[in-house]
Each structure stands twice: as C-alpha cells, then as structure tokens.
Amino acid sequence: MITSKYKKLLLASSLFIAAGSANAGYEIKLSDEDKISFGGYIKVDARYVDGDVGYRDFWIGSGTPLEKSASQFRLFANETRFNTKYVHGDVTGFIEMDFWGGGGNEIISNSVHPRLRHAFIKYKDVLAGQTWSTFMNTSAIPESADFAGATVGLVFIRQGQVRYTMGNFQVSLENPESWGGDTANDSMPDVVARYNLKGDWGSVSFSALGRQLNTNLGNSETAIGASIAGRITTFGKDDFRFQLHQGELGRYVGVAFTKDLVGEKVEDLTAYLAAYRHYWTDTLRSTVLYGRAEADESGADRSQWSVNLFQNLTKQLAVGVEVGNFEMADQNVDSNYAQLSLKYVL
C-alpha cells in the first residue's frame, strides 16, 4: 500500500535531502520519475508598536489613524507555513498554506485558521493555478522581520492565472478585479508580460501590465503600468534589492495602498523600494530598507523604513531584531515599531 511505502521511506533517512530554501525542506524519492517534498518554516514574533497609526501584526499600504497615540505588544506565530510539492516527470503540483486566515482570540486558545497561499500545477513551460503574479519579482523582496518589509514599495499579489514561460520571457492571463468599481462585469483577464535577465551579477526583471477596469457607472477603462525590480550582488555576500513601479497599477502595488478606481477615475501611482543587505560575518547580517508609494487621485502617501540584524544560530534556525517606522504622510500620522523574530526552516 502507498501508506506503508511512505512509512518505510520516512524511516529511511538516506532518502531525506535538506534543501537550502524555506520552500523545499525534505525530499523523498519515490521512483525514477516521482518525488515528494515538504517544506516551510515556523516563525515566532514578538512585536511592539507605538504611535498614532493603529497596531498591525505587519504593516500594509493602509492603516488606522488614531486620535490619541497608543502602544501595543503582541506575541504570535501566524506567519508559520507549510508546503508540499509532488513531481511526476514533467508535471509538478504545489500547495502551501499559512495561518493568517483569521479567527482565534487572546482569551483562551487563539485557534487561528489556516489559509491557502499557493496551489498550482506546472506542466513543462505552462503553469496554472494560484501563485505570485507574473508581474511580481520575489527575489527583490528584502529580508525583514516585518513579514515582507515595506510592502508599500512592493508588487505583492497572489492570484489565479495561466502562465507560459519561454526562456527568459513570460506571459500570463490573470484573475481580474476592478477594486473600487463594478466587479460583476470583470469579463477580461489581466495580461502580464515579463522579461528576466540573470547572471553572476544578480537578476533584474522588466514587467508590463494591461487590464480592463469597470466603473460603478458602467464605463470600461484601460489601465496599464510597468515595473522594474531586481537583486544585484555587490561586495562579498552583500546585495542591493530594488523595485520601481509606475502607472495605473492599483491593487497590484502596496498591499491595499490604493484602489484601482477612485470614483470614475483610474488611479495612477508611483512606488519604489531600496534595500541593502550587509553580511558582518558568514551568519550575521543586516538589512536597511526604505519604501514609499504615492497616488494621484486619492492623494495617498505612505512610507516605511527599517533596519535589522539577523543571526543564524544553526543552518535552519535564525533570530532577528528589527526597528522601524510606518508613516501615512497624507494623514499626518506615523508609528514606530520593534520586532524580535525566531525562525526555524523545516
């Protein structure tokens, strides 16, 4: 039976291969064509926020202005995630979940709900399912304790899509959503094209986005935008990560920073992020980062900066501390934060 086969394989330590990334911790070879892997990480965070933007477990592109400054401390493990990947020849299936799905409370058990992050099938050069948008360059996300770090400057979105990859070129049809408009008439998929450059120096991506948005008064508007993002190797193990986004990008940028449509007008925005990571030793490193986003129609202006220090206690276990600030300049409020994180990669 398959179950007994799995048990035998799990007992055979020679079949376990530890991988370097958080997405593929242990791999089991089932046959010449079949293998299954398990990965993810356990992350525990202690977070303190002080200021006149309401507490959040991690900053996004919007916040709640407070009439009076407040301070709050929380200890949580919601970022913890688990994934599994099954490979059969040219076919790959991948699924991942974490625990930002809501629910729970601080009174008794804090039993938070799991949520779906990724679920896709890949056959040769075609991918279908839910995963990071093709418009997004994950290698340009900085290392931080605060989840993704300065999300106001990031393209950060997962959604259903069909993607075709041909060498360095990718094109995809992705799920539409007229945020702030009439979603009932979203009949055309978003279209993304991307070109990747890679080398010993690092990697850079150039992306373009085109879509049709539908207003609440029944009008259809064309929205286009572009992005350049990358990670550049500098000295030793150091790297510089950057992102620059311009155009009618709405929900694609800043994690709820601004809507696609403000009234009957398409929102236009500019967002950017810069982060430098320096290795003090082979296992001790720091990242300093700054991200900002500005929108024309809504007038939203948000920014975040932070500096951190991470140390690997073992190959799989790291501890980090981070301090920073999140500002909503358009509403003249901001909050400082400090965070301690412990992360164990499976």
Short mmCIF file of C-alpha atoms in Angstrom, two decimals:
data_model
loop_
_atom_site.label_atom_id
_atom_site.label_comp_id
_atom_site.label_asym_id
_atom_site.label_seq_id
_atom_site.Cartn_x
_atom_site.Cartn_y
_atom_site.Cartn_z
CA MET A 1 0.00 0.00 0.00
CA ILE A 2 1.04 3.60 -0.60
CA THR A 3 0.76 4.39 3.12
CA SER A 4 3.20 1.67 4.11
CA LYS A 5 5.55 2.76 1.35
CA TYR A 6 5.56 6.28 2.77
CA LYS A 7 6.28 4.99 6.27
CA LYS A 8 9.24 2.97 5.06
CA LEU A 9 10.55 5.92 3.14
CA LEU A 10 10.16 8.21 6.11
CA LEU A 11 12.19 5.79 8.19
CA ALA A 12 14.93 5.65 5.60
CA SER A 13 16.96 8.69 6.50
CA SER A 14 19.16 8.26 3.47
CA LEU A 15 16.25 9.41 1.31
CA PHE A 16 15.90 12.75 3.08
CA ILE A 17 17.69 15.69 1.49
CA ALA A 18 17.80 19.00 3.30
CA ALA A 19 17.30 21.94 0.95
CA GLY A 20 18.52 25.49 1.44
CA SER A 21 15.23 27.33 0.88
CA ALA A 22 12.14 27.58 3.04
CA ASN A 23 10.04 26.13 0.23
CA ALA A 24 11.58 22.66 0.00
CA GLY A 25 12.84 21.27 3.28
CA TYR A 26 12.85 17.50 2.77
CA GLU A 27 12.66 15.49 -0.42
CA ILE A 28 11.70 11.85 -0.78
CA LYS A 29 12.38 9.96 -3.99
CA LEU A 30 9.52 7.55 -4.68
CA SER A 31 10.69 6.27 -8.07
CA ASP A 32 12.79 7.35 -11.02
CA GLU A 33 10.03 9.76 -12.04
CA ASP A 34 8.28 10.52 -8.77
CA LYS A 35 9.37 12.53 -5.75
CA ILE A 36 7.60 14.42 -3.00
CA SER A 37 9.00 17.22 -0.84
CA PHE A 38 7.87 19.02 2.31
CA GLY A 39 8.92 22.48 3.41
CA GLY A 40 8.04 25.69 5.14
CA TYR A 41 9.05 27.24 8.43
CA ILE A 42 7.96 28.00 11.98
CA LYS A 43 8.23 31.70 12.85
CA VAL A 44 7.57 33.28 16.24
CA ASP A 45 7.32 37.08 16.51
CA ALA A 46 7.26 39.48 19.44
CA ARG A 47 6.12 42.92 18.20
CA TYR A 48 5.75 46.33 19.84
CA VAL A 49 4.08 49.29 18.09
CA ASP A 50 3.89 52.84 19.45
CA GLY A 51 2.33 55.84 17.72
CA ASP A 52 -0.83 57.20 16.12
CA VAL A 53 -1.25 54.52 13.44
CA GLY A 54 -3.14 51.56 14.91
CA TYR A 55 -1.29 48.32 15.66
CA ARG A 56 -0.97 45.66 12.94
CA ASP A 57 0.89 42.35 13.07
CA PHE A 58 2.65 43.55 9.92
CA TRP A 59 2.42 46.82 8.02
CA ILE A 60 0.50 47.04 4.76
CA GLY A 61 -0.20 50.01 2.49
CA SER A 62 -3.03 51.35 4.67
CA GLY A 63 -3.59 51.80 8.38
CA THR A 64 -5.95 53.17 11.00
CA PRO A 65 -5.19 56.72 12.21
CA LEU A 66 -5.68 57.12 15.97
CA GLU A 67 -6.93 60.23 17.77
CA LYS A 68 -4.51 59.51 20.61
CA SER A 69 -1.16 57.75 20.48
CA ALA A 70 -1.25 54.14 21.69
CA SER A 71 1.22 51.36 22.47
CA GLN A 72 0.61 47.65 21.98
CA PHE A 73 2.65 44.45 22.34
CA ARG A 74 1.79 41.06 20.83
CA LEU A 75 3.41 37.63 20.63
CA PHE A 76 2.28 35.36 17.76
CA ALA A 77 3.25 32.61 15.30
CA ASN A 78 0.79 33.22 12.44
CA GLU A 79 3.42 33.54 9.72
CA THR A 80 4.28 29.86 10.18
CA ARG A 81 3.72 28.00 6.91
CA PHE A 82 3.81 24.51 5.42
CA ASN A 83 4.00 23.33 1.83
CA THR A 84 4.29 20.16 -0.18
CA LYS A 85 5.35 19.53 -3.76
CA TYR A 86 4.80 16.40 -5.84
CA VAL A 87 6.78 15.84 -9.04
CA HIS A 88 5.94 13.19 -11.62
CA GLY A 89 8.13 13.56 -14.70
CA ASP A 90 7.23 16.87 -16.37
CA VAL A 91 4.30 17.53 -14.02
CA THR A 92 4.62 19.39 -10.71
CA GLY A 93 1.88 20.05 -8.16
CA PHE A 94 2.48 22.52 -5.33
CA ILE A 95 0.35 23.67 -2.40
CA GLU A 96 1.18 25.93 0.55
CA MET A 97 -0.71 27.38 3.50
CA ASP A 98 -0.03 29.64 6.46
CA PHE A 99 -2.08 30.88 9.43
CA TRP A 100 -3.09 34.43 8.55
CA GLY A 101 -6.63 33.20 7.86
CA GLY A 102 -8.25 34.97 10.80
CA GLY A 103 -10.16 33.54 13.74
CA GLY A 104 -8.80 32.89 17.20
CA ASN A 105 -8.64 35.24 20.18
CA GLU A 106 -6.34 36.05 23.07
CA ILE A 107 -8.79 34.84 25.73
CA ILE A 108 -8.45 31.05 25.54
CA SER A 109 -6.73 29.17 22.72
CA ASN A 110 -6.02 31.63 19.85
CA SER A 111 -7.06 28.92 17.35
CA VAL A 112 -6.35 30.79 14.12
CA HIS A 113 -7.47 29.46 10.75
CA PRO A 114 -5.13 28.19 8.03
CA ARG A 115 -5.40 29.86 4.62
CA LEU A 116 -4.40 28.94 1.10
CA ARG A 117 -1.28 30.71 -0.23
CA HIS A 118 -0.31 28.72 -3.33
CA ALA A 119 -1.99 25.90 -5.27
CA PHE A 120 -0.82 25.29 -8.82
CA ILE A 121 0.03 22.68 -11.43
CA LYS A 122 3.03 23.09 -13.73
CA TYR A 123 3.49 21.04 -16.90
CA LYS A 124 6.70 21.78 -18.79
CA ASP A 125 6.50 25.53 -19.56
CA VAL A 126 2.86 26.05 -18.56
CA LEU A 127 1.67 26.90 -15.04
CA ALA A 128 -1.98 27.05 -13.97
CA GLY A 129 -3.38 27.86 -10.52
CA GLN A 130 -2.88 30.35 -7.72
CA THR A 131 0.58 31.74 -7.07
CA TRP A 132 2.54 35.00 -7.17
CA SER A 133 1.54 37.22 -10.08
CA THR A 134 3.94 37.14 -13.02
CA PHE A 135 4.16 40.91 -12.50
CA MET A 136 5.94 40.29 -9.17
CA ASN A 137 9.68 39.67 -8.68
CA THR A 138 10.07 37.72 -5.42
CA SER A 139 13.89 37.91 -5.50
CA ALA A 140 13.60 41.67 -4.94
CA ILE A 141 11.81 41.29 -1.57
CA PRO A 142 14.20 42.28 1.25
CA GLU A 143 14.94 40.17 4.32
CA SER A 144 12.97 41.57 7.25
CA ALA A 145 11.24 40.58 10.47
CA ASP A 146 8.12 42.51 9.45
CA PHE A 147 6.73 39.89 7.05
CA ALA A 148 7.63 41.25 3.57
CA GLY A 149 9.14 44.54 4.75
CA ALA A 150 7.97 47.93 3.41
CA THR A 151 5.08 46.44 1.43
CA VAL A 152 4.15 49.95 0.27
CA GLY A 153 7.02 49.73 -2.22
CA LEU A 154 6.35 46.20 -3.41
CA VAL A 155 4.34 44.48 -6.07
CA PHE A 156 2.75 41.89 -3.77
CA ILE A 157 -0.15 39.82 -5.03
CA ARG A 158 -1.14 36.17 -5.41
CA GLN A 159 -3.97 35.15 -7.70
CA GLY A 160 -5.28 32.61 -10.18
CA GLN A 161 -3.50 32.60 -13.54
CA VAL A 162 -2.27 30.68 -16.56
CA ARG A 163 1.39 31.40 -17.35
CA TYR A 164 3.64 30.43 -20.23
CA THR A 165 7.44 30.64 -19.92
CA MET A 166 9.76 30.67 -22.91
CA GLY A 167 13.34 31.10 -21.80
CA ASN A 168 13.65 34.50 -20.11
CA PHE A 169 10.23 35.64 -21.35
CA GLN A 170 6.95 35.04 -19.51
CA VAL A 171 3.36 35.93 -20.35
CA SER A 172 0.23 35.25 -18.31
CA LEU A 173 -3.52 35.73 -18.15
CA GLU A 174 -4.52 36.52 -14.57
CA ASN A 175 -7.63 36.99 -12.48
CA PRO A 176 -9.26 40.43 -12.94
CA GLU A 177 -10.66 42.58 -10.14
CA SER A 178 -11.89 46.18 -10.52
CA TRP A 179 -11.24 47.22 -6.92
CA GLY A 180 -13.39 50.26 -6.27
CA GLY A 181 -15.56 49.58 -9.32
CA ASP A 182 -18.08 47.10 -10.73
CA THR A 183 -16.51 43.65 -10.31
CA ALA A 184 -19.64 41.95 -11.70
CA ASN A 185 -18.52 42.97 -15.20
CA ASP A 186 -14.88 41.91 -14.97
CA SER A 187 -15.02 39.78 -18.13
CA MET A 188 -11.43 40.22 -19.42
CA PRO A 189 -8.37 38.71 -17.71
CA ASP A 190 -5.41 40.87 -16.74
CA VAL A 191 -2.46 40.43 -19.11
CA VAL A 192 1.14 40.41 -17.85
CA ALA A 193 4.37 40.21 -19.84
CA ARG A 194 7.77 39.92 -18.20
CA TYR A 195 11.41 39.59 -19.27
CA ASN A 196 14.10 38.32 -16.88
CA LEU A 197 17.85 38.92 -17.01
CA LYS A 198 20.13 36.79 -14.83
CA GLY A 199 23.86 36.45 -14.33
CA ASP A 200 26.64 36.25 -11.75
CA TRP A 201 25.87 39.92 -11.02
CA GLY A 202 22.31 39.12 -9.92
CA SER A 203 18.92 39.41 -11.63
CA VAL A 204 16.56 42.08 -12.99
CA SER A 205 13.01 41.81 -14.31
CA PHE A 206 11.06 44.12 -16.60
CA SER A 207 7.27 43.74 -16.40
CA ALA A 208 4.26 45.28 -18.10
CA LEU A 209 0.60 45.03 -17.08
CA GLY A 210 -2.55 45.69 -19.11
CA ARG A 211 -6.14 45.29 -17.95
CA GLN A 212 -9.72 46.44 -18.32
CA LEU A 213 -11.39 48.08 -15.32
CA ASN A 214 -15.14 48.62 -14.94
CA THR A 215 -16.51 51.64 -13.08
CA ASN A 216 -19.66 51.70 -10.96
CA LEU A 217 -21.42 53.80 -13.60
CA GLY A 218 -20.86 51.17 -16.29
CA ASN A 219 -17.81 52.60 -18.04
CA SER A 220 -14.83 50.49 -19.12
CA GLU A 221 -11.34 51.92 -18.65
CA THR A 222 -7.98 50.61 -19.88
CA ALA A 223 -5.22 50.52 -17.27
CA ILE A 224 -1.53 49.97 -17.98
CA GLY A 225 1.60 50.02 -15.86
CA ALA A 226 5.21 48.91 -15.72
CA SER A 227 7.73 47.64 -13.19
CA ILE A 228 11.45 47.06 -12.91
CA ALA A 229 12.81 45.07 -9.97
CA GLY A 230 15.93 43.14 -9.09
CA ARG A 231 18.66 41.98 -6.76
CA ILE A 232 22.24 43.00 -7.51
CA THR A 233 25.30 41.34 -5.97
CA THR A 234 27.70 43.97 -4.60
CA PHE A 235 30.61 43.03 -2.32
CA GLY A 236 31.13 39.51 -0.97
CA LYS A 237 27.72 38.16 0.08
CA ASP A 238 26.12 41.62 0.17
CA ASP A 239 23.26 42.55 -2.16
CA PHE A 240 21.15 45.52 -3.19
CA ARG A 241 17.44 44.97 -3.86
CA PHE A 242 15.20 47.46 -5.58
CA GLN A 243 11.77 47.93 -7.12
CA LEU A 244 10.23 50.77 -9.13
CA HIS A 245 6.59 50.76 -10.24
CA GLN A 246 4.75 53.35 -12.28
CA GLY A 247 1.30 53.57 -13.82
CA GLU A 248 -2.29 52.53 -13.27
CA LEU A 249 -1.36 49.60 -11.03
CA GLY A 250 -3.88 49.90 -8.18
CA ARG A 251 -4.24 46.66 -6.22
CA TYR A 252 -1.01 45.20 -7.62
CA VAL A 253 1.18 47.52 -5.55
CA GLY A 254 1.43 48.28 -1.84
CA VAL A 255 -0.94 45.69 -0.31
CA ALA A 256 -4.20 47.70 -0.16
CA PHE A 257 -2.38 51.01 -0.63
CA THR A 258 -4.96 52.43 -3.05
CA LYS A 259 -7.90 51.20 -5.12
CA ASP A 260 -7.85 50.64 -8.87
CA LEU A 261 -10.67 53.15 -9.30
CA VAL A 262 -11.35 56.31 -7.31
CA GLY A 263 -14.85 57.29 -8.29
CA GLU A 264 -14.90 57.09 -12.10
CA LYS A 265 -11.16 57.71 -12.48
CA VAL A 266 -8.35 55.17 -12.78
CA GLU A 267 -5.75 55.60 -10.05
CA ASP A 268 -2.17 56.37 -11.10
CA LEU A 269 0.66 55.71 -8.69
CA THR A 270 4.41 55.66 -8.23
CA ALA A 271 6.06 53.27 -5.78
CA TYR A 272 9.64 52.30 -5.05
CA LEU A 273 11.77 50.33 -2.63
CA ALA A 274 15.51 50.16 -1.95
CA ALA A 275 17.19 47.71 0.45
CA TYR A 276 20.82 46.91 1.14
CA ARG A 277 21.85 43.73 2.98
CA HIS A 278 25.34 43.56 4.50
CA TYR A 279 26.97 40.43 5.92
CA TRP A 280 29.06 41.19 9.00
CA THR A 281 30.13 37.53 9.16
CA ASP A 282 29.05 34.38 7.30
CA THR A 283 25.98 34.10 9.56
CA LEU A 284 25.40 37.66 10.86
CA ARG A 285 23.77 40.20 8.53
CA SER A 286 21.77 43.43 8.49
CA THR A 287 19.30 44.98 6.05
CA VAL A 288 18.42 48.66 5.88
CA LEU A 289 15.41 49.45 3.70
CA TYR A 290 13.08 52.21 2.63
CA GLY A 291 9.84 52.02 0.64
CA ARG A 292 7.31 54.62 -0.44
CA ALA A 293 4.15 54.88 -2.54
CA GLU A 294 2.26 57.95 -3.78
CA ALA A 295 -1.10 58.02 -5.56
CA ASP A 296 -2.51 60.82 -7.71
CA GLU A 297 -6.29 60.56 -7.40
CA SER A 298 -6.64 59.55 -3.73
CA GLY A 299 -3.61 61.54 -2.59
CA ALA A 300 -2.35 58.60 -0.53
CA ASP A 301 1.30 58.94 0.54
CA ARG A 302 2.74 56.11 2.64
CA SER A 303 6.29 55.11 3.56
CA GLN A 304 8.21 52.69 5.75
CA TRP A 305 11.83 52.33 6.79
CA SER A 306 13.56 49.74 8.95
CA VAL A 307 16.93 48.36 9.95
CA ASN A 308 17.51 44.85 11.30
CA LEU A 309 20.08 42.34 12.48
CA PHE A 310 19.79 38.58 11.85
CA GLN A 311 21.98 35.78 13.18
CA ASN A 312 21.87 32.11 12.19
CA LEU A 313 22.17 30.05 15.36
CA THR A 314 22.21 26.87 13.23
CA LYS A 315 21.78 26.29 9.48
CA GLN A 316 18.00 26.14 9.94
CA LEU A 317 17.45 28.44 12.96
CA ALA A 318 17.78 32.24 12.85
CA VAL A 319 17.00 35.03 15.30
CA GLY A 320 16.49 38.64 14.30
CA VAL A 321 15.64 42.04 15.72
CA GLU A 322 14.23 44.98 13.76
CA VAL A 323 13.24 48.57 14.41
CA GLY A 324 11.46 50.92 12.03
CA ASN A 325 8.69 53.38 11.27
CA PHE A 326 5.49 53.37 9.21
CA GLU A 327 4.12 56.76 8.09
CA MET A 328 0.88 57.90 6.46
CA ALA A 329 2.02 61.36 5.40
CA ASP A 330 -1.31 62.20 3.74
CA GLN A 331 -2.96 61.91 7.18
CA ASN A 332 -0.01 63.20 9.22
CA VAL A 333 0.30 60.08 11.40
CA ASP A 334 3.04 57.52 11.99
CA SER A 335 4.08 54.71 14.33
CA ASN A 336 7.41 53.27 15.41
CA TYR A 337 7.84 49.54 15.89
CA ALA A 338 10.28 46.99 17.25
CA GLN A 339 10.15 43.27 16.48
CA LEU A 340 12.01 40.17 17.63
CA SER A 341 11.70 37.07 15.41
CA LEU A 342 12.75 33.45 15.72
CA LYS A 343 12.55 31.40 12.53
CA TYR A 344 13.13 27.68 12.09
CA VAL A 345 13.23 26.48 8.48
CA LEU A 346 11.92 22.96 8.02
#
